[in-house]
Amino acid sequence: MKPSSAKAKGRALQDWMRKRLMEELDIHEDDIKTAVMGESGEDIKMARAAREKFPFSLECKNVEKLNVWQAYDQACENSGKYEPIVVMKKNRKKPLVVIDADAFIALIKSKECDTNSTS
């Protein structure tokens, strides 16, 4: 695959993730941007208003073969004070996410508390 094609493929996943976050969390388009390909840091850049709704750092990988551990390490390096998440996808497969198990449990527990408080 040509480098330009690989970058376009990666950009498509970033764009998809940005759109999903805007739709599902009602984030304004000015508060969430995709990184320029090759730019260091997070793949999805967020303003404070977006961070309040989504306190995670995203690393997007749209490749056929992925070293998940390296991708997660990269997400950790770029995450700052936010919980790192790897969004991964390959051709003809749905996107998946990788998150630290303890962070996942904490997320589920916080959602359980939200559900119980509305009952």
Short mmCIF file of C-alpha atoms in Angstrom, two decimals:
data_model
loop_
_atom_site.label_atom_id
_atom_site.label_comp_id
_atom_site.label_asym_id
_atom_site.label_seq_id
_atom_site.Cartn_x
_atom_site.Cartn_y
_atom_site.Cartn_z
CA MET A 1 0.00 0.00 0.00
CA LYS A 2 1.27 3.45 -0.88
CA PRO A 3 1.94 5.77 2.09
CA SER A 4 -0.73 8.19 0.84
CA SER A 5 -3.30 5.37 0.75
CA ALA A 6 -2.34 4.24 4.26
CA LYS A 7 -2.71 7.81 5.56
CA ALA A 8 -6.09 8.16 3.89
CA LYS A 9 -7.21 4.91 5.50
CA GLY A 10 -6.06 6.13 8.92
CA ARG A 11 -7.73 9.48 8.37
CA ALA A 12 -11.02 7.75 7.52
CA LEU A 13 -11.07 6.03 10.92
CA GLN A 14 -10.27 9.30 12.71
CA ASP A 15 -13.10 11.03 10.81
CA TRP A 16 -15.51 8.20 11.61
CA MET A 17 -14.66 8.34 15.32
CA ARG A 18 -14.98 12.12 15.43
CA LYS A 19 -18.39 11.95 13.76
CA ARG A 20 -19.62 9.23 16.16
CA LEU A 21 -18.53 11.25 19.21
CA MET A 22 -20.22 14.39 17.87
CA GLU A 23 -23.46 12.51 17.18
CA GLU A 24 -23.65 10.39 20.31
CA LEU A 25 -22.35 12.90 22.86
CA ASP A 26 -23.68 16.08 21.26
CA ILE A 27 -20.20 17.56 20.87
CA HIS A 28 -19.98 20.68 18.71
CA GLU A 29 -17.78 20.29 15.63
CA ASP A 30 -15.59 23.22 16.70
CA ASP A 31 -14.74 21.38 19.94
CA ILE A 32 -13.34 18.24 18.32
CA LYS A 33 -10.83 17.96 15.48
CA THR A 34 -8.78 15.19 13.90
CA ALA A 35 -5.01 15.50 13.95
CA VAL A 36 -3.10 16.11 10.75
CA MET A 37 -1.57 12.82 9.61
CA GLY A 38 1.97 12.56 10.95
CA GLU A 39 1.31 15.09 13.71
CA SER A 40 2.50 13.95 17.12
CA GLY A 41 0.07 13.55 20.00
CA GLU A 42 -3.52 12.42 20.13
CA ASP A 43 -5.36 11.51 16.94
CA ILE A 44 -8.49 13.36 18.05
CA LYS A 45 -7.95 16.82 19.54
CA MET A 46 -10.62 18.07 21.93
CA ALA A 47 -11.51 21.37 23.53
CA ARG A 48 -12.55 21.51 27.19
CA ALA A 49 -16.27 21.23 26.37
CA ALA A 50 -15.65 17.96 24.51
CA ARG A 51 -13.35 16.64 27.27
CA GLU A 52 -16.09 17.12 29.83
CA LYS A 53 -18.24 14.71 27.82
CA PHE A 54 -15.42 12.36 26.78
CA PRO A 55 -12.42 12.27 29.15
CA PHE A 56 -10.37 9.85 27.07
CA SER A 57 -7.43 10.08 24.69
CA LEU A 58 -7.75 8.28 21.35
CA GLU A 59 -5.17 6.57 19.17
CA CYS A 60 -6.73 5.37 15.90
CA LYS A 61 -5.20 2.50 13.93
CA ASN A 62 -6.72 1.36 10.63
CA VAL A 63 -4.37 -1.41 9.52
CA GLU A 64 -4.55 -5.08 8.57
CA LYS A 65 -1.90 -6.18 11.07
CA LEU A 66 -1.53 -4.38 14.38
CA ASN A 67 0.77 -4.83 17.34
CA VAL A 68 -1.84 -3.98 19.95
CA TRP A 69 0.75 -3.54 22.71
CA GLN A 70 2.75 -1.00 20.69
CA ALA A 71 -0.44 0.86 19.76
CA TYR A 72 -1.51 0.96 23.42
CA ASP A 73 1.96 2.17 24.47
CA GLN A 74 1.69 4.96 21.89
CA ALA A 75 -1.76 5.87 23.19
CA CYS A 76 -0.35 6.02 26.74
CA GLU A 77 2.55 8.24 25.65
CA ASN A 78 0.14 10.71 24.02
CA SER A 79 -2.67 10.62 26.58
CA GLY A 80 -1.49 13.19 29.10
CA LYS A 81 -3.89 13.10 32.05
CA TYR A 82 -6.65 11.30 30.12
CA GLU A 83 -7.36 7.57 29.91
CA PRO A 84 -5.80 6.15 26.71
CA ILE A 85 -7.93 4.19 24.26
CA VAL A 86 -6.87 2.50 21.03
CA VAL A 87 -9.50 2.44 18.29
CA MET A 88 -8.56 -0.26 15.81
CA LYS A 89 -10.04 -1.37 12.53
CA LYS A 90 -9.18 -3.48 9.53
CA ASN A 91 -10.87 -4.01 6.19
CA ARG A 92 -14.35 -5.50 6.36
CA LYS A 93 -14.34 -5.53 10.17
CA LYS A 94 -16.08 -3.31 12.71
CA PRO A 95 -13.92 -0.92 14.73
CA LEU A 96 -12.92 -2.17 18.18
CA VAL A 97 -11.49 -0.38 21.19
CA VAL A 98 -8.74 -1.35 23.63
CA ILE A 99 -8.86 0.15 27.11
CA ASP A 100 -7.13 -0.73 30.38
CA ALA A 101 -9.19 -3.35 32.24
CA ASP A 102 -9.32 -1.34 35.48
CA ALA A 103 -10.49 1.73 33.56
CA PHE A 104 -13.14 -0.40 31.86
CA ILE A 105 -14.44 -1.68 35.21
CA ALA A 106 -14.49 1.87 36.60
CA LEU A 107 -16.42 3.02 33.52
CA ILE A 108 -19.00 0.26 33.96
CA LYS A 109 -19.33 1.05 37.66
CA SER A 110 -19.86 4.75 36.95
CA LYS A 111 -22.58 3.90 34.41
CA GLU A 112 -24.18 1.57 36.97
CA CYS A 113 -24.29 4.47 39.43
CA ASP A 114 -25.89 6.70 36.77
CA THR A 115 -28.53 4.05 36.08
CA ASN A 116 -29.26 3.51 39.79
CA SER A 117 -29.59 7.23 40.50
CA THR A 118 -32.29 7.61 37.83
CA SER A 119 -34.35 4.67 39.13
#
